[in-house]
């Protein structure tokens, strides 16, 4: 478009030369822009090449600089060695000169001739140094100097030892003058110092074999430097130990579970070798033992620090396994060192205890979170043939577990798999207490899963809602059964090795001295089981409380309210042809019977758990009646008139509750005591409202027989007119009189004809419309 418009302009103004055509302008600028871009690209390429050359030169120069630095360091080391050699040669020359001067003095003193022929200095020196006139001591010193100059330390040591025995040990004082002997001793001491320096320098060589080290240290002992030799021995073993540890540390991140045991092997084997060498070379003097103990304590402190610094994450299973193996191997090494009279077990535990306790605490926090999550999400109840039974199962189960119960035992076994025997001995009590805390948290989580508000402020916060709620009786009983199975069977069996070891140690005369507060001796099995039972009691009481409250506050005629005793007809119950308990208590009996039937399926083979729950439910109802002040305030309301039939009905209801416990074969003494208190209080309340209990109440036997008959009628689901006569029980208790002290005061169920409890009733009867009968109808 633009080119066509330019051509048109050229055609319109062909005669104007001062106007530049558009095509020329475009061609000119296009060529210049292209050239500029190419030029810039060329410069950039050149700049790139220059940078690459510069980088290459810098790298090569840097490598050359490093190489020169290494050469400088090597040259410095060579200069130091040369300086030492020059210094040794200078000492040798000085000794030679002093020896020459000493010989000259001796020669001048021994020459007592009157005529002394003048000789030049060189001639005199030749005569003095001749074999005929030279002193044996000077010859020995020259020979010793030559051996020292050639670093023949063993030969020098032997020669020096022999010369000391010859001139210093034997009595030569009568043959030699004191100045001469003193000078010779001084010369020997100087050369002994040189030999000592050479032996020390040789012993400090890092690559010196252990056999050569022993020879050097033995030489130091021979010249009277035993303390210095022992220090050099410990220094050498410390240096070797440090190199071995530094070589091993990079592999700690690879061998996360066994790194601590390997470090323990490296450290304690070095201590054992040093102790053995000490006994061999220096003996077991107290000074040497103190020195090696101080050195070993320092190395053990370093070992404990390295274990902590190179540990995996403290809350991981690897850290727990590494800590337990570390305790096992380290204490085993300490037991071995006791043969050298070196006891480091207490020091080791003082250093490692905080780390072990931290690892244990963080690991239990980790598994606690797992258990809480598993219990909150326990939406599927796992009852396999190996772990439980179906609700209609005919085979008695051995184990009842839910998915959260399986998770609990899984994390318990994961921790137990890491624990070693020494860990149990020193930390067994602490571990057992943490398992108690773990089970308590598991129970608290189950309480959150059960319906009903929790009254325990220490339970999980409401901001942690349970994603699963056990609504049905079967689900709730399965959770409770799983908790009882864990507490009564699985957890004690899993932890049996703790208490077996405790019994074994006590039988062998073991003592808890020096083991710390968390040792296996710090807790007894009975006390531990008592804490487990306390956690189960919390779960049981919560279930019973919410179950009873849901029954008490039912809407309709089945609601448990004291006003129902105000609405009784004026006639006595004695004249009623078919007296029955109040509707709420009939409903209670039905719910207990239904719950017992479900428990018989869900908790098959767990009769103890069934009886505990049903007994506690019965007891909870009576406790509520005894403690609920609003219930008793109704009887004190003088605006409502009380009738004798109300008192009769209340006492009949209380006897009915006792008969429920007796019929169900529950422990009924607590219920009897509470019922007796309620009857006494009720009689006092009605007496205060001008109701004479003596004239209003029949004999106790009437209430007993009526309660027994009511249970029989309710179990059969009929009016009771066709039922068989009931057998007379051997013994009953007068509830509003004195209670018998015997726990077997009511020994047999007072129902007729059958040995089964009310739990055997058919569920179809519970759902029948004619099951409950209003006593006023």
XYZ file of C-alpha atoms in Angstrom:
777
model
C 0.000 0.000 0.000
C 2.783 2.426 0.921
C 4.822 1.638 -2.198
C 1.853 2.200 -4.475
C 1.127 5.552 -2.847
C 4.774 6.555 -3.323
C 4.644 5.737 -7.025
C 1.508 7.804 -7.389
C 3.263 10.785 -5.775
C 6.168 10.425 -8.163
C 3.787 10.412 -11.094
C 1.972 13.498 -9.812
C 5.176 15.503 -9.195
C 7.646 14.327 -11.773
C 9.337 17.731 -12.315
C 10.310 18.532 -8.667
C 13.856 17.314 -8.041
C 14.040 18.563 -4.483
C 11.459 15.971 -3.390
C 13.112 12.593 -2.421
C 11.077 9.596 -3.503
C 9.669 7.393 -0.741
C 11.222 4.245 -2.191
C 14.702 5.770 -1.907
C 14.115 6.675 1.699
C 12.929 3.133 2.572
C 15.878 1.511 0.797
C 18.419 3.755 2.520
C 17.102 3.280 6.058
C 16.548 -0.421 5.629
C 20.146 -1.000 4.578
C 21.528 1.096 7.415
C 19.448 -0.725 10.060
C 20.550 -4.113 8.792
C 24.193 -3.105 8.795
C 23.864 -1.786 12.326
C 22.327 -5.003 13.570
C 25.022 -7.098 11.910
C 27.701 -4.898 13.408
C 26.209 -5.249 16.886
C 26.009 -9.032 16.487
C 29.623 -9.136 15.427
C 30.685 -7.112 18.445
C 28.675 -9.307 20.760
C 30.338 -12.411 19.369
C 33.748 -10.861 19.869
C 32.828 -9.905 23.398
C 31.668 -13.478 24.069
C 34.977 -14.891 22.805
C 36.903 -12.428 24.950
C 34.910 -13.422 28.074
C 35.488 -17.136 27.411
C 39.229 -16.527 26.972
C 39.321 -14.477 30.156
C 37.468 -17.220 32.096
C 39.837 -19.868 30.824
C 42.875 -17.785 31.759
C 41.477 -17.114 35.220
C 40.798 -20.815 35.855
C 44.240 -21.882 34.699
C 45.863 -19.161 36.784
C 43.794 -20.173 39.803
C 44.865 -23.803 39.431
C 48.483 -22.672 39.062
C 48.076 -20.559 42.201
C 46.756 -23.566 44.159
C 49.624 -25.717 42.913
C 52.176 -23.077 43.883
C 50.525 -22.764 47.340
C 50.884 -26.506 47.889
C 54.509 -26.370 46.803
C 55.156 -23.468 49.184
C 53.647 -25.479 52.075
C 55.819 -28.476 51.198
C 58.886 -26.220 50.966
C 58.093 -24.788 54.404
C 57.892 -28.286 55.857
C 61.214 -29.210 54.260
C 62.801 -26.039 55.655
C 61.557 -26.932 59.130
C 63.025 -30.426 58.842
C 66.304 -28.985 57.570
C 66.392 -26.531 60.459
C 65.947 -29.391 62.930
C 68.783 -31.299 61.243
C 71.106 -28.262 61.325
C 70.262 -27.744 64.981
C 71.137 -31.366 65.750
C 74.428 -31.062 63.869
C 75.221 -27.863 65.762
C 74.653 -29.620 69.064
C 76.959 -32.414 67.910
C 79.726 -29.960 66.981
C 79.358 -28.178 70.311
C 79.636 -31.483 72.158
C 82.743 -32.421 70.164
C 84.389 -29.099 70.954
C 83.555 -29.405 74.642
C 84.941 -32.932 74.625
C 88.198 -31.738 73.037
C 88.583 -28.970 75.587
C 87.916 -31.372 78.438
C 90.572 -33.792 77.148
C 93.075 -30.954 76.868
C 92.447 -29.992 80.472
C 92.879 -33.564 81.632
C 96.099 -33.893 79.633
C 97.567 -30.719 81.079
C 96.759 -31.811 84.644
C 98.227 -35.298 84.214
C 101.448 -34.065 82.634
C 103.761 -33.599 85.661
C 107.049 -33.771 83.827
C 109.425 -30.848 84.344
C 110.332 -30.513 80.745
C 107.505 -29.713 78.414
C 108.344 -29.536 74.773
C 106.548 -26.837 72.863
C 104.246 -28.137 70.222
C 101.808 -26.479 67.988
C 98.081 -26.839 68.685
C 97.485 -29.354 65.919
C 100.217 -31.693 67.213
C 98.857 -31.566 70.779
C 95.348 -32.316 69.546
C 96.594 -35.337 67.588
C 98.369 -36.705 70.645
C 95.317 -36.192 72.870
C 92.972 -37.857 70.378
C 95.299 -40.824 69.830
C 94.059 -44.237 71.021
C 96.875 -44.537 73.540
C 96.035 -41.379 75.485
C 92.184 -40.832 74.973
C 89.900 -41.406 77.992
C 87.232 -44.198 77.671
C 84.484 -41.773 78.715
C 85.317 -39.518 75.821
C 85.288 -42.461 73.446
C 81.838 -43.421 74.774
C 80.525 -39.888 74.407
C 81.826 -39.716 70.842
C 80.199 -43.026 70.026
C 76.920 -41.911 71.671
C 76.967 -38.650 69.746
C 77.426 -40.522 66.508
C 74.474 -42.798 67.278
C 72.270 -39.833 68.135
C 73.316 -38.024 64.975
C 72.359 -41.052 62.921
C 69.027 -41.409 64.845
C 69.933 -44.920 65.942
C 67.818 -44.539 69.043
C 67.689 -48.154 70.105
C 71.504 -48.558 70.028
C 71.971 -45.220 71.750
C 69.508 -46.260 74.432
C 71.313 -49.550 75.049
C 74.708 -47.861 75.176
C 73.454 -45.160 77.522
C 71.839 -47.737 79.793
C 75.027 -49.801 79.939
C 77.199 -46.764 80.631
C 74.904 -45.600 83.442
C 75.142 -49.010 85.070
C 78.947 -48.953 84.724
C 79.700 -45.483 86.073
C 76.650 -44.347 88.000
C 75.177 -47.439 89.606
C 78.461 -49.047 90.688
C 80.591 -47.318 93.241
C 83.254 -45.475 91.252
C 83.646 -42.524 93.547
C 86.959 -43.782 94.897
C 88.573 -44.055 91.468
C 87.366 -40.847 89.906
C 87.583 -37.318 91.146
C 84.325 -35.533 91.815
C 84.774 -32.853 89.125
C 85.413 -35.460 86.456
C 82.400 -37.537 87.494
C 80.153 -34.486 87.624
C 81.259 -33.424 84.157
C 80.597 -36.903 82.806
C 77.128 -36.968 84.414
C 76.345 -33.606 82.905
C 77.378 -34.856 79.462
C 75.236 -37.951 79.868
C 72.225 -35.882 80.952
C 72.593 -33.654 77.876
C 72.677 -36.627 75.545
C 69.802 -38.230 77.397
C 67.761 -35.059 76.746
C 68.642 -35.277 73.051
C 67.583 -38.931 73.010
C 64.346 -37.998 74.777
C 63.558 -35.366 72.157
C 64.215 -37.841 69.372
C 61.994 -40.491 70.970
C 59.208 -37.956 71.509
C 59.450 -36.723 67.928
C 59.399 -40.282 66.635
C 56.430 -41.225 68.839
C 54.403 -38.283 67.550
C 54.599 -39.387 63.930
C 50.984 -39.963 62.801
C 51.773 -42.891 60.510
C 53.987 -44.719 63.019
C 53.059 -48.419 63.362
C 51.909 -49.532 66.783
C 54.951 -51.809 67.219
C 57.341 -48.904 66.639
C 55.290 -46.770 68.992
C 55.675 -49.381 71.715
C 59.467 -49.401 71.230
C 59.678 -45.612 71.461
C 57.511 -45.480 74.562
C 59.486 -48.300 76.166
C 62.643 -46.280 75.509
C 61.146 -43.275 77.265
C 60.260 -45.480 80.209
C 63.865 -46.737 80.400
C 65.267 -43.198 80.591
C 62.817 -42.358 83.388
C 60.094 -40.580 81.389
C 57.190 -42.955 82.060
C 54.655 -40.180 82.645
C 55.575 -38.493 79.366
C 55.423 -41.845 77.575
C 51.906 -42.475 78.868
C 50.766 -39.052 77.718
C 52.224 -39.754 74.281
C 50.419 -43.097 74.191
C 47.059 -41.480 74.936
C 47.799 -38.702 72.463
C 48.621 -41.235 69.748
C 45.458 -43.230 70.366
C 43.433 -40.022 70.498
C 44.867 -38.906 67.166
C 44.120 -42.275 65.565
C 40.624 -42.256 67.043
C 39.950 -38.778 65.676
C 41.022 -39.845 62.179
C 38.822 -42.933 62.293
C 35.827 -40.918 63.480
C 36.336 -38.235 60.834
C 36.554 -40.932 58.163
C 33.307 -42.502 59.381
C 31.176 -39.381 59.890
C 30.222 -38.903 56.198
C 28.512 -42.305 56.226
C 26.270 -41.430 59.194
C 23.601 -40.096 56.859
C 23.594 -43.437 55.008
C 23.500 -45.812 57.981
C 20.929 -43.867 59.988
C 20.020 -46.746 62.307
C 23.476 -48.207 62.991
C 25.722 -45.155 62.844
C 25.643 -44.706 66.634
C 26.583 -48.346 67.212
C 29.476 -48.021 64.755
C 30.700 -44.858 66.467
C 30.451 -46.656 69.793
C 32.538 -49.513 68.429
C 35.207 -47.112 67.159
C 35.418 -45.075 70.379
C 35.245 -47.818 72.990
C 37.589 -50.149 71.116
C 40.179 -47.354 71.110
C 39.679 -46.875 74.870
C 40.038 -50.620 75.449
C 43.259 -50.781 73.406
C 44.702 -47.789 75.230
C 43.833 -49.367 78.584
C 45.469 -52.648 77.548
C 48.651 -50.894 76.367
C 48.743 -48.900 79.588
C 48.651 -52.031 81.714
C 51.293 -53.697 79.551
C 53.784 -50.809 79.362
C 53.202 -48.824 82.535
C 51.287 -51.010 84.960
C 48.121 -50.125 86.840
C 49.415 -47.386 89.074
C 46.805 -44.897 90.381
C 48.409 -42.023 88.440
C 48.177 -43.898 85.154
C 44.574 -44.942 85.873
C 43.570 -41.368 86.651
C 45.188 -40.173 83.450
C 43.464 -42.749 81.243
C 40.120 -42.143 82.975
C 40.321 -38.416 82.221
C 41.254 -39.116 78.621
C 38.478 -41.699 78.185
C 35.866 -39.385 79.729
C 36.777 -36.688 77.234
C 36.453 -39.147 74.334
C 33.094 -40.416 75.633
C 31.786 -36.847 75.922
C 32.850 -36.259 72.319
C 31.129 -39.500 71.313
C 27.848 -38.445 72.951
C 28.000 -35.074 71.204
C 28.594 -36.721 67.812
C 25.672 -39.081 68.349
C 23.347 -36.135 68.916
C 24.756 -34.036 66.058
C 24.494 -36.813 63.460
C 21.143 -38.198 64.562
C 18.236 -38.400 62.095
C 15.103 -36.427 62.872
C 14.415 -37.172 66.563
C 10.753 -38.012 65.904
C 11.616 -40.618 63.256
C 11.687 -44.375 63.778
C 15.303 -44.397 62.572
C 16.325 -42.073 65.411
C 14.591 -44.305 67.968
C 16.235 -47.413 66.563
C 19.644 -45.731 66.461
C 19.287 -44.512 70.069
C 18.272 -47.947 71.367
C 21.099 -49.719 69.533
C 23.518 -47.056 70.781
C 22.515 -47.717 74.395
C 22.787 -51.478 73.916
C 26.235 -51.492 72.304
C 27.735 -48.701 74.419
C 26.730 -50.276 77.716
C 28.064 -53.620 76.497
C 31.414 -51.959 75.791
C 31.323 -50.319 79.219
C 30.786 -53.725 80.811
C 33.870 -55.010 78.983
C 35.952 -52.048 80.162
C 35.136 -52.891 83.770
C 37.700 -55.715 83.465
C 40.302 -52.906 83.293
C 38.750 -51.249 86.381
C 37.244 -48.552 84.162
C 33.595 -47.771 84.930
C 31.903 -45.403 82.495
C 28.293 -46.638 82.527
C 26.984 -43.846 84.767
C 28.824 -41.159 82.804
C 27.496 -42.553 79.534
C 23.901 -42.549 80.783
C 24.234 -39.016 82.158
C 25.413 -37.838 78.734
C 22.933 -39.799 76.609
C 19.824 -39.709 78.826
C 18.563 -36.267 77.664
C 18.956 -37.316 74.023
C 17.238 -40.685 74.535
C 14.377 -39.070 76.451
C 13.917 -36.476 73.707
C 13.797 -39.177 71.021
C 11.286 -41.206 73.036
C 9.089 -38.171 73.694
C 9.015 -37.040 70.060
C 8.367 -40.553 68.769
C 5.436 -40.993 71.139
C 4.078 -37.613 70.058
C 4.280 -38.782 66.458
C 2.419 -42.036 67.107
C -0.076 -40.178 69.294
C -1.025 -38.039 66.303
C -1.409 -41.167 64.187
C -3.712 -42.758 66.738
C -5.843 -39.633 67.073
C -6.231 -39.389 63.301
C -7.069 -43.088 63.023
C -9.726 -42.903 65.758
C -11.306 -39.738 64.327
C -11.559 -41.361 60.897
C -12.620 -44.799 62.125
C -15.625 -45.002 59.821
C -15.214 -48.738 59.069
C -15.304 -51.315 61.838
C -12.958 -54.173 60.929
C -14.100 -57.460 62.392
C -12.384 -60.216 60.436
C -12.630 -63.895 61.464
C -9.115 -63.709 62.871
C -9.678 -60.460 64.699
C -13.313 -60.644 65.720
C -16.556 -62.063 64.507
C -19.517 -60.947 62.440
C -22.492 -59.676 64.343
C -24.230 -62.977 63.667
C -21.094 -65.068 64.174
C -21.389 -68.429 65.818
C -17.719 -68.796 66.721
C -16.458 -67.013 69.805
C -13.840 -64.454 68.847
C -10.416 -64.209 70.406
C -9.740 -60.603 69.476
C -12.054 -57.668 68.822
C -10.449 -54.759 66.990
C -11.523 -51.799 64.936
C -9.347 -50.076 62.389
C -8.244 -47.557 65.030
C -7.482 -50.431 67.422
C -5.382 -52.117 64.764
C -3.580 -48.828 64.200
C -2.942 -48.463 67.927
C -1.390 -51.919 68.229
C 0.532 -51.350 65.004
C 2.287 -48.246 66.330
C 2.856 -49.979 69.678
C 4.592 -52.872 67.941
C 6.571 -50.461 65.754
C 8.044 -48.883 68.879
C 8.612 -52.190 70.632
C 10.485 -53.527 67.601
C 13.101 -50.812 68.107
C 13.589 -51.281 71.860
C 16.622 -53.252 73.057
C 17.109 -55.010 76.433
C 19.407 -52.310 77.821
C 16.883 -49.670 76.790
C 14.228 -51.554 78.739
C 16.440 -51.731 81.833
C 17.278 -48.020 81.874
C 14.136 -46.512 80.300
C 11.525 -49.264 80.712
C 9.528 -47.404 83.345
C 9.400 -44.237 81.250
C 8.352 -46.215 78.158
C 5.586 -47.989 80.085
C 4.287 -44.651 81.377
C 4.289 -43.266 77.841
C 2.265 -46.266 76.678
C -0.211 -45.462 79.453
C -0.422 -41.882 78.194
C -0.805 -43.189 74.649
C -3.687 -45.466 75.631
C -5.290 -42.661 77.616
C -5.167 -40.420 74.541
C -6.648 -43.258 72.488
C -9.487 -43.536 74.991
C -10.051 -39.781 74.937
C -10.299 -39.913 71.164
C -12.837 -42.736 71.374
C -14.857 -40.641 73.797
C -14.989 -37.895 71.177
C -16.215 -40.459 68.663
C -19.018 -41.633 70.967
C -22.172 -39.486 70.962
C -22.922 -37.097 73.773
C -21.038 -34.100 75.219
C -17.794 -34.698 77.080
C -17.400 -33.333 80.592
C -13.618 -33.790 80.673
C -11.800 -30.538 79.947
C -8.604 -32.456 79.365
C -9.968 -34.277 76.350
C -9.337 -33.269 72.778
C -10.419 -29.751 71.961
C -13.631 -29.152 70.100
C -11.627 -27.658 67.248
C -10.609 -31.235 66.397
C -13.963 -32.612 65.227
C -14.372 -36.337 64.787
C -15.114 -37.140 61.179
C -16.789 -40.371 62.295
C -19.448 -40.705 64.990
C -20.466 -44.073 66.403
C -24.253 -43.669 66.394
C -25.537 -47.237 66.655
C -25.229 -49.432 69.739
C -23.229 -51.984 67.744
C -20.657 -49.397 66.699
C -20.302 -48.005 70.204
C -19.963 -51.435 71.779
C -17.398 -52.447 69.175
C -15.246 -49.413 70.002
C -15.516 -50.126 73.718
C -14.808 -53.815 73.171
C -11.715 -52.942 71.156
C -10.453 -50.699 73.959
C -11.023 -53.447 76.554
C -9.343 -56.022 74.318
C -6.293 -53.811 73.950
C -6.077 -53.046 77.671
C -6.794 -56.572 78.934
C -5.066 -58.730 76.331
C -3.043 -57.167 73.538
C -1.126 -54.399 75.297
C -0.086 -56.487 78.346
C 0.984 -59.310 76.015
C 3.019 -56.936 73.850
C 4.729 -55.433 76.906
C 5.214 -58.716 78.754
C 8.950 -58.686 78.050
C 9.250 -55.516 80.150
C 7.791 -57.150 83.245
C 9.505 -60.478 82.547
C 12.832 -58.651 82.521
C 11.869 -56.834 85.719
C 11.089 -60.149 87.423
C 14.279 -61.717 86.087
C 16.443 -58.822 87.306
C 14.853 -58.866 90.744
C 15.250 -62.639 90.950
C 18.932 -62.313 90.079
C 19.436 -59.742 92.830
C 19.367 -56.759 90.491
C 19.215 -53.287 91.976
C 17.804 -50.016 90.707
C 20.789 -48.108 92.091
C 22.237 -45.788 89.464
C 19.562 -46.588 86.867
C 17.594 -43.359 87.176
C 13.930 -42.628 87.810
C 12.758 -44.033 84.474
C 14.196 -47.525 84.866
C 12.207 -50.737 84.682
C 12.193 -50.871 88.501
C 10.240 -47.607 88.780
C 6.808 -49.107 88.058
C 5.057 -52.287 89.173
C 2.741 -54.361 86.993
C -0.238 -53.949 89.319
C 0.159 -50.183 89.394
C 0.512 -50.081 85.616
C -2.642 -52.185 85.156
C -4.471 -49.901 87.574
C -3.710 -46.910 85.356
C -4.964 -48.819 82.313
C -8.161 -49.642 84.166
C -8.600 -45.984 85.095
C -8.560 -45.051 81.394
C -11.096 -47.798 80.662
C -13.277 -46.520 83.495
C -13.356 -43.090 81.854
C -14.550 -44.629 78.584
C -17.089 -46.854 80.351
C -18.465 -44.022 82.492
C -18.811 -41.694 79.502
C -20.702 -44.321 77.519
C -22.978 -45.119 80.459
C -23.567 -41.453 81.260
C -24.560 -40.469 77.748
C -26.626 -43.643 77.351
C -28.527 -43.080 80.592
C -29.026 -39.370 79.942
C -30.477 -40.111 76.521
C -32.950 -42.439 78.259
C -33.768 -40.098 81.143
C -34.593 -37.112 78.947
C -36.770 -38.971 76.449
C -39.848 -37.105 75.358
C -43.257 -38.524 76.183
C -44.477 -40.881 78.880
C -41.116 -42.675 79.044
C -39.390 -39.547 80.349
C -38.013 -40.046 83.863
C -39.576 -37.259 85.902
C -40.525 -37.055 89.564
C -43.960 -35.619 88.615
C -45.087 -39.045 87.453
C -45.236 -40.020 91.135
C -47.613 -37.092 91.729
C -50.030 -38.308 89.058
C -50.626 -41.696 90.650
C -54.188 -42.780 91.345
C -55.296 -42.523 94.935
C -55.810 -46.273 95.396
C -52.953 -48.328 96.767
C -50.947 -50.510 94.455
C -51.846 -53.393 96.765
C -55.318 -53.455 95.265
C -53.990 -53.337 91.697
C -54.393 -56.681 89.987
C -51.320 -56.226 87.861
C -48.883 -53.699 89.435
C -45.941 -52.824 87.203
C -42.992 -50.432 87.397
C -43.326 -46.970 85.910
C -43.055 -46.612 82.137
C -39.523 -45.059 82.262
C -38.243 -48.090 84.167
C -39.998 -50.456 81.813
C -38.273 -48.578 78.983
C -34.964 -48.840 80.842
C -35.422 -52.595 81.123
C -36.197 -52.810 77.418
C -33.157 -50.753 76.429
C -30.870 -52.772 78.669
C -32.280 -55.976 77.222
C -31.793 -54.700 73.696
C -28.258 -53.519 74.486
C -27.463 -56.904 76.060
C -28.691 -58.660 72.927
C -26.495 -56.477 70.689
C -23.547 -56.939 73.053
C -24.025 -60.689 72.868
C -23.384 -60.482 69.125
C -20.737 -57.763 69.009
C -18.852 -58.814 72.154
C -19.239 -62.533 71.633
C -17.017 -64.334 74.100
C -16.436 -61.158 76.139
C -18.882 -61.831 78.967
C -16.857 -59.787 81.426
C -17.106 -56.638 79.303
C -20.842 -57.154 78.809
C -21.495 -57.482 82.523
C -19.293 -54.512 83.359
C -21.162 -52.243 80.947
C -24.679 -53.388 81.851
C -23.927 -53.271 85.576
C -22.510 -49.768 85.295
C -25.527 -48.635 83.264
C -27.867 -49.828 86.003
C -25.729 -48.213 88.651
C -25.582 -44.931 86.696
C -29.386 -44.654 86.660
C -29.570 -45.054 90.415
C -26.690 -42.615 90.928
C -28.500 -40.023 88.839
C -31.654 -40.434 90.901
C -29.651 -40.128 94.108
C -27.728 -37.004 93.071
C -30.265 -35.102 90.922
C -31.551 -32.354 93.192
C -34.248 -31.242 90.734
C -35.812 -34.681 91.024
C -36.138 -34.322 94.807
C -37.224 -30.699 94.719
C -40.525 -31.852 93.193
C -41.389 -33.755 96.378
C -40.750 -30.624 98.456
C -43.184 -28.555 96.379
C -46.145 -28.083 98.755
C -48.415 -26.883 95.972
C -48.774 -30.489 94.879
C -50.305 -33.106 97.160
C -48.438 -36.403 97.592
C -50.298 -39.700 97.577
C -49.249 -42.963 99.280
C -49.467 -44.701 95.904
C -46.674 -42.421 94.622
C -44.340 -43.606 97.392
C -45.344 -47.214 96.700
C -44.633 -46.793 92.992
C -41.222 -45.191 93.661
C -40.179 -47.991 96.004
C -41.418 -50.605 93.522
C -39.326 -48.955 90.798
C -36.260 -49.123 93.017
C -36.818 -52.813 93.763
C -37.303 -53.338 90.062
C -33.844 -51.878 89.340
C -32.283 -54.209 91.908
C -34.054 -57.178 90.313
C -32.663 -56.115 86.915
C -29.139 -56.355 88.333
C -29.878 -59.677 90.018
C -31.506 -61.107 86.901
C -28.595 -60.001 84.727
C -26.113 -61.566 87.159
C -24.390 -58.227 87.649
C -22.485 -57.152 90.778
C -25.563 -55.753 92.534
C -24.274 -54.666 95.939
C -23.485 -51.049 94.838
C -26.994 -50.809 93.347
C -28.526 -52.128 96.558
C -26.700 -49.555 98.651
C -27.750 -46.658 96.410
C -31.350 -47.902 96.206
C -31.502 -48.198 99.986
C -30.380 -44.572 100.274
C -33.008 -43.435 97.730
C -35.827 -45.328 99.501
C -34.832 -43.855 102.841
C -34.788 -40.364 101.348
C -38.130 -40.893 99.618
C -39.789 -42.106 102.829
C -38.444 -39.030 104.637
C -39.738 -36.722 101.881
C -43.247 -38.264 101.903
C -43.317 -38.340 105.715
C -42.613 -34.610 105.727
C -45.776 -34.174 103.582
C -48.050 -36.067 106.046
C -47.867 -39.440 104.337
C -47.538 -42.194 106.956
C -45.103 -44.806 105.579
C -46.152 -47.359 108.213
C -49.712 -47.478 106.937
C -48.939 -46.740 103.272
C -46.195 -49.295 102.617
C -46.698 -53.044 102.500
C -44.109 -55.569 103.568
C -40.806 -55.769 101.727
C -41.686 -59.216 100.394
C -44.549 -57.712 98.398
C -42.187 -55.327 96.578
C -39.726 -58.148 95.929
C -42.356 -60.463 94.532
C -43.964 -57.721 92.457
C -40.589 -56.660 90.981
C -39.756 -60.288 90.108
C -43.133 -60.820 88.539
C -42.812 -57.601 86.523
C -39.490 -58.708 85.091
C -40.930 -62.084 84.157
C -43.956 -60.493 82.502
C -41.887 -57.979 80.600
C -39.509 -60.665 79.363
C -42.455 -62.740 78.106
C -44.207 -59.683 76.685
C -47.572 -60.681 78.238
C -49.772 -59.498 81.086
C -48.429 -62.207 83.300
C -51.772 -63.978 83.962
C -50.636 -67.131 82.167
C -47.197 -67.356 83.671
C -46.066 -70.131 85.972
C -45.664 -69.535 89.695
C -42.197 -68.274 90.475
C -39.812 -70.150 92.724
C -38.967 -68.523 96.001
C -35.373 -67.191 96.123
C -33.132 -68.387 98.879
C -32.520 -64.927 100.282
C -33.422 -61.267 99.568
C -32.449 -57.991 101.106
C -34.766 -55.516 102.804
C -33.629 -52.451 100.918
C -35.048 -49.725 103.125
C -33.885 -51.519 106.253
C -30.414 -52.779 107.098
C -28.395 -54.068 104.131
C -26.646 -57.404 104.491
C -22.857 -57.345 104.526
C -22.574 -60.328 102.220
C -21.940 -59.725 98.537
C -23.960 -62.853 97.813
C -27.104 -61.677 99.591
C -29.023 -62.232 96.370
C -27.374 -65.234 94.890
C -29.762 -66.396 92.179
C -31.837 -64.582 89.570
C -35.438 -64.302 90.654
C -36.958 -65.018 87.254
C -38.957 -68.195 86.705
C -38.241 -71.283 84.761
C -35.007 -70.344 82.943
C -31.337 -70.089 83.837
C -30.737 -67.408 81.165
C -30.565 -63.727 81.985
C -32.779 -61.092 80.397
C -30.096 -60.633 77.715
C -31.445 -63.736 76.012
C -34.787 -62.127 75.210
C -35.783 -61.825 71.585
C -35.411 -58.424 69.974
C -38.801 -58.902 68.322
C -40.432 -58.635 71.755
C -38.743 -55.255 72.297
C -40.297 -53.867 69.157
C -43.809 -55.132 69.950
C -46.343 -52.359 70.672
C -47.673 -54.291 73.656
C -44.274 -54.651 75.246
C -44.597 -51.723 77.666
C -47.634 -51.585 79.920
C -48.816 -48.447 81.622
C -49.532 -49.286 85.282
C -52.287 -46.668 85.254
C -54.052 -48.098 82.184
